Each structure stands twice: as structure tokens, then as C-alpha cells.
CSV table of C-alpha atoms and ligand atoms in Angstrom, one decimal:
chain,number,residue,atom,x,y,z
A,1,UNK,CA,126.9,49.3,130.5
A,2,UNK,CA,130.3,47.8,129.8
A,3,UNK,CA,133.2,50.1,128.7
A,4,UNK,CA,135.6,49.0,126.0
A,5,UNK,CA,138.5,51.2,124.9
A,6,UNK,CA,138.8,51.6,121.1
A,7,UNK,CA,142.6,51.6,120.6
A,8,UNK,CA,145.7,49.4,119.9
A,9,UNK,CA,147.9,51.8,121.9
A,10,UNK,CA,149.4,49.6,124.7
A,11,UNK,CA,150.3,52.6,126.9
A,12,UNK,CA,146.7,53.9,126.9
A,13,UNK,CA,145.3,50.4,127.5
A,14,UNK,CA,147.7,49.8,130.5
A,15,UNK,CA,146.8,53.2,132.0
A,16,UNK,CA,143.0,52.7,131.6
A,17,UNK,CA,143.2,49.1,132.7
A,18,UNK,CA,144.7,50.3,136.0
A,19,UNK,CA,141.6,52.4,136.8
A,20,UNK,CA,139.4,49.2,136.7
A,21,UNK,CA,137.1,50.9,134.1
A,22,UNK,CA,137.9,48.6,131.2
A,23,UNK,CA,135.7,45.6,130.3
A,24,UNK,CA,137.3,45.0,127.0
A,25,UNK,CA,139.2,46.4,124.0
A,26,UNK,CA,138.3,46.9,120.3
A,27,UNK,CA,140.9,47.3,117.6
A,28,UNK,CA,140.6,47.6,113.8
A,29,UNK,CA,143.2,47.7,111.0
A,30,UNK,CA,143.4,51.5,111.1
A,31,UNK,CA,144.1,51.5,114.8
A,32,UNK,CA,146.8,48.8,114.4
A,33,UNK,CA,148.4,51.0,111.7
A,34,UNK,CA,148.3,54.0,114.1
A,35,UNK,CA,149.8,52.1,117.0
A,36,UNK,CA,152.6,50.8,114.8
A,37,UNK,CA,153.4,47.4,116.3
A,38,UNK,CA,153.1,43.9,114.9
A,39,UNK,CA,149.3,42.9,114.8
A,40,UNK,CA,149.5,39.4,116.3
A,41,UNK,CA,152.0,40.5,119.1
A,42,UNK,CA,149.8,43.6,119.8
A,43,UNK,CA,146.7,41.5,120.3
A,44,UNK,CA,148.6,39.0,122.4
A,45,UNK,CA,149.8,41.7,124.7
A,46,UNK,CA,146.4,43.4,125.0
A,47,UNK,CA,145.0,40.0,126.0
A,48,UNK,CA,147.6,39.8,128.8
A,49,UNK,CA,146.6,43.3,130.1
A,50,UNK,CA,142.8,43.0,129.9
A,51,UNK,CA,140.7,39.9,130.9
A,52,UNK,CA,137.6,40.9,128.9
A,53,UNK,CA,136.9,40.5,125.2
A,54,UNK,CA,139.6,41.9,122.8
A,55,UNK,CA,138.3,42.4,119.3
A,56,UNK,CA,140.9,41.5,116.5
A,57,UNK,CA,139.6,42.2,113.0
A,58,UNK,CA,139.9,39.9,109.9
A,59,UNK,CA,141.0,41.5,106.7
A,60,UNK,CA,140.0,38.9,104.0
A,61,UNK,CA,136.8,39.6,102.1
A,62,UNK,CA,136.0,36.0,101.1
A,63,UNK,CA,134.5,33.5,103.6
A,64,UNK,CA,137.2,30.8,103.4
A,65,UNK,CA,140.2,33.1,104.0
A,66,UNK,CA,138.2,35.1,106.6
A,67,UNK,CA,137.5,31.9,108.5
A,68,UNK,CA,141.2,30.9,108.4
A,69,UNK,CA,142.2,34.3,109.7
A,70,UNK,CA,139.5,34.0,112.4
A,71,UNK,CA,140.9,30.7,113.5
A,72,UNK,CA,144.5,32.1,113.7
A,73,UNK,CA,143.5,35.2,115.6
A,74,UNK,CA,141.3,33.1,118.0
A,75,UNK,CA,144.3,30.9,118.8
A,76,UNK,CA,146.2,33.9,120.3
A,77,UNK,CA,144.2,33.9,123.6
A,78,UNK,CA,140.9,32.8,125.1
A,79,UNK,CA,139.6,36.3,125.3
A,80,UNK,CA,140.0,37.2,121.6
A,81,UNK,CA,136.8,38.1,119.8
A,82,UNK,CA,136.9,37.9,116.0
A,83,UNK,CA,135.7,41.0,114.2
A,84,UNK,CA,134.2,40.4,110.7
A,85,UNK,CA,132.6,43.0,108.4
A,86,UNK,CA,128.9,43.1,107.9
A,87,UNK,CA,128.9,41.5,104.4
A,88,UNK,CA,127.4,38.2,103.3
A,89,UNK,CA,130.8,36.5,103.7
A,90,UNK,CA,131.2,38.1,107.1
A,91,UNK,CA,127.8,36.8,108.2
A,92,UNK,CA,128.7,33.3,107.0
A,93,UNK,CA,132.0,33.4,108.9
A,94,UNK,CA,130.1,34.7,112.0
A,95,UNK,CA,127.8,31.7,111.9
A,96,UNK,CA,130.7,29.2,111.6
A,97,UNK,CA,132.9,30.8,114.3
A,98,UNK,CA,129.9,31.2,116.7
A,99,UNK,CA,129.0,27.5,116.2
A,100,UNK,CA,132.6,26.6,117.2
A,101,UNK,CA,132.3,28.6,120.4
A,102,UNK,CA,134.2,31.7,119.3
A,103,UNK,CA,132.8,35.2,120.1
A,104,UNK,CA,132.2,37.3,117.0
A,105,UNK,CA,131.9,41.1,116.7
A,106,UNK,CA,130.2,42.1,113.5
A,107,UNK,CA,131.5,45.4,112.5
A,108,UNK,CA,130.8,48.2,110.1
A,109,UNK,CA,127.1,48.2,110.8
A,110,UNK,CA,125.2,51.1,109.5
A,111,UNK,CA,121.6,50.1,109.6
A,112,UNK,CA,119.1,48.4,112.1
A,113,UNK,CA,118.4,45.8,109.3
A,114,UNK,CA,122.0,44.9,109.2
A,115,UNK,CA,122.0,44.5,112.9
A,116,UNK,CA,119.1,42.1,112.7
A,117,UNK,CA,121.0,39.9,110.3
A,118,UNK,CA,124.0,39.8,112.6
A,119,UNK,CA,121.9,38.7,115.5
A,120,UNK,CA,120.4,36.0,113.3
A,121,UNK,CA,123.9,34.9,112.4
A,122,UNK,CA,124.6,34.4,116.1
A,123,UNK,CA,126.9,37.4,116.7
A,124,UNK,CA,128.1,38.0,120.2
A,125,UNK,CA,128.4,41.7,119.4
A,126,UNK,CA,127.0,44.1,116.8
A,127,UNK,CA,129.0,47.3,116.3
A,128,UNK,CA,126.8,50.2,114.9
A,129,UNK,CA,129.2,53.1,113.9
A,130,UNK,CA,127.4,56.2,115.3
A,131,UNK,CA,130.0,58.8,114.6
A,132,UNK,CA,130.4,57.9,110.9
A,133,UNK,CA,126.6,58.0,110.6
A,134,UNK,CA,126.5,61.5,112.1
A,135,UNK,CA,129.3,62.5,109.6
A,136,UNK,CA,126.9,62.0,106.7
A,137,UNK,CA,124.0,63.8,108.3
A,138,UNK,CA,122.3,60.7,109.6
A,139,UNK,CA,121.4,60.1,113.3
A,140,UNK,CA,123.7,57.4,114.6
A,141,UNK,CA,122.0,57.1,117.9
A,142,UNK,CA,118.6,56.7,116.3
A,143,UNK,CA,120.0,53.6,114.7
A,144,UNK,CA,121.1,52.3,118.1
A,145,UNK,CA,117.6,53.0,119.5
A,146,UNK,CA,116.0,50.9,116.6
A,147,UNK,CA,118.5,48.1,117.2
A,148,UNK,CA,117.6,48.1,120.9
A,149,UNK,CA,113.9,47.8,120.1
A,150,UNK,CA,114.4,45.0,117.6
A,151,UNK,CA,116.7,43.0,119.8
A,152,UNK,CA,114.3,43.4,122.7
A,153,UNK,CA,111.3,42.4,120.5
A,154,UNK,CA,112.8,39.1,119.7
A,155,UNK,CA,115.0,38.5,122.8
A,156,UNK,CA,118.2,38.4,120.7
A,157,UNK,CA,121.2,37.9,123.0
A,158,UNK,CA,123.6,39.8,120.7
A,159,UNK,CA,125.1,42.7,122.6
A,160,UNK,CA,124.9,46.2,121.1
A,161,UNK,CA,128.4,47.6,121.1
A,162,UNK,CA,128.2,51.3,120.3
A,163,UNK,CA,131.2,52.2,118.1
A,164,UNK,CA,132.7,55.2,116.3
A,165,UNK,CA,132.1,57.2,119.5
A,166,UNK,CA,133.3,60.8,119.1
A,167,UNK,CA,132.2,62.6,122.3
A,168,UNK,CA,130.8,62.2,125.8
A,169,UNK,CA,127.2,62.8,124.6
A,170,UNK,CA,127.3,59.6,122.5
A,171,UNK,CA,128.3,57.7,125.7
A,172,UNK,CA,125.4,59.3,127.7
A,173,UNK,CA,122.8,58.5,125.0
A,174,UNK,CA,124.1,55.0,124.6
A,175,UNK,CA,123.6,54.4,128.4
A,176,UNK,CA,120.1,56.0,128.4
A,177,UNK,CA,119.1,53.7,125.4
A,178,UNK,CA,120.3,50.6,127.2
A,179,UNK,CA,123.2,49.8,124.9
A,180,UNK,CA,125.1,46.8,126.4
A,181,UNK,CA,128.6,48.1,125.6
A,182,UNK,CA,130.2,51.3,124.4
A,183,UNK,CA,133.7,51.4,122.9
A,184,UNK,CA,135.4,54.7,123.5
A,185,UNK,CA,138.7,56.3,122.3
A,186,UNK,CA,141.0,57.0,125.2
A,187,UNK,CA,140.7,60.8,124.8
A,188,UNK,CA,136.9,60.6,125.1
A,189,UNK,CA,137.2,58.4,128.2
A,190,UNK,CA,139.4,61.1,129.8
A,191,UNK,CA,136.8,63.8,128.8
A,192,UNK,CA,134.2,61.7,130.7
A,193,UNK,CA,136.2,62.1,133.9
A,194,UNK,CA,136.7,65.8,133.7
A,195,UNK,CA,134.3,68.4,134.9
A,196,UNK,CA,135.2,72.1,135.6
A,197,UNK,CA,133.1,72.2,138.8
A,198,UNK,CA,135.0,69.2,140.1
A,199,UNK,CA,138.3,71.0,139.5
A,200,UNK,CA,136.9,74.3,141.0
A,201,UNK,CA,135.5,72.5,144.0
A,202,UNK,CA,138.8,70.5,144.6
A,203,UNK,CA,140.8,73.8,144.5
A,204,UNK,CA,138.5,75.4,147.1
A,205,UNK,CA,138.7,72.4,149.4
A,206,UNK,CA,142.5,72.2,149.2
A,207,UNK,CA,142.8,75.9,149.9
A,208,UNK,CA,140.6,75.7,153.0
A,209,UNK,CA,142.4,72.6,154.1
A,210,UNK,CA,145.8,74.4,153.8
A,211,UNK,CA,144.4,77.2,155.9
A,212,UNK,CA,143.6,74.8,158.8
A,213,UNK,CA,147.3,74.0,159.1
A,214,UNK,CA,146.6,70.3,159.6
A,215,UNK,CA,147.7,67.1,157.8
A,216,UNK,CA,146.2,63.7,157.6
A,217,UNK,CA,149.4,61.7,157.5
B,1,LIG,C1,134.8,49.9,116.3
B,1,LIG,O1,135.1,48.9,116.7
B,1,LIG,C2,135.8,50.8,115.4
B,1,LIG,O2,137.0,50.3,115.8
B,1,LIG,C3,135.7,52.2,115.7
B,1,LIG,O3,134.8,52.5,116.8
B,1,LIG,C4,135.6,53.1,114.5
B,1,LIG,O4,135.6,54.4,114.9
B,1,LIG,P1,135.9,55.6,113.9
B,1,LIG,O5,134.7,55.9,113.1
B,1,LIG,O6,136.2,56.8,114.8
B,1,LIG,O7,137.1,55.2,113.1
């Protein structure tokens, strides 16, 4: 399963890229607002840090303007993936951009039927929002399981990019279900690393090592 980080914060992206864990980055207008920088410059800088797909989201709601935005964003770097909303205009834009050889991430997906449409429109990625589904008492991961079944039934190549991830269990379930990608906020990636028994074990080893009076270097 590929790991993308869900942020526009350049410091977090630089830190995580250095671990070798990052396969890509997803951003959205809210994350751009939170990070505070110029949108186009931020995307350009992220593309310099990370080789994999970097999702940049369009903000127009009509096909023509959305397509023009997609063309402009795609011109920033070769690894830009254009994010379009799961609307009729978004699907139309997806089809055109995909036909031109640009990768498209169809976002704001809240049902397996919507995911089916995105695959038929040629999307490279579909982004089911699991956390926001859970927020309204629906089972976000059940939606991912349905999408996995549908895509496998018909050999769709669209990659399932699990989004709106809120905690490590979402990541575990995504991996068990065979999701292709998970996009994870930096704070959740750090939670994945930590385990109290790792800390406890390390403390004990270091204490015993100190008692030996030896040094490796
Ligand atoms: C996906 O690409 C979105 O940027 C993101 O995962 C949305 O997450 P949120 O529901 O925590 O805002």
C-alpha cells in the first residue's frame, strides 16, 4: 500500500520525505489555507521535494473553467495530479484530462456508486472520505470494501486512495482491505510509528547497555 501525506505544510512534507515513507502528497483548498502560502508556489515546491503524485485541487464548479484550471496546475510539474470533485462537471473534466495523459484524482467520494462512475471516467485515483463518513454515523471503511469489490469485479485500474483518515485503525483496515493508497495527516503518520512497548523495550536495552560500560564507536 502506498503512503501519501495529506497536508500542504512544507516542513512536515520535508521531514516525512526524508524517512523514505512518502509515495505522494494530497492537498485541498482547506489544507492550502491552513498552510498559508501561495497555492501555485506551494505545489511547485512540494513537487520538488516529492517524486510521486502530488494532488492539486481545482476550485471551479463548471467543466470549462475546471479544465482550464487543471491545465494550469498540470503545467507546474510532471508529477502534478489534478483533483476534481465528484460532480457531473468533475467527471467530464476527468475524462478529458485523462485522455490528454494527465493523472486525475476524483475527490469528495461518499458512495461506492460514485466510485464506479469515477473509474468509468478514467480516474487514476478515487478518494473515498472515510472519516467524514464516520462523522455522520456511516461506516467509511465499509464503503472502501465495496469499492474494492467493484473495482476487482471489473478489473478497473483506478487506484483506491483512502482519504479523510483520522486514526491508525483507518490505516490498518485500508491495508487489510487491499486499498492501493492511503493519504494520512502528518500527526497520524507519527502515531503509526509510536508504540509504548517499543519505548519501554528501548529504555531497558539502553539501561543494560550502559551497565556494560562499553561503547560501539
Ligand atoms: C483528501 O484528499 C482530503 O484532502 C482529505 O483527506 C480530507 O480529510 P478531512 O476529512 O480530514 O478534511
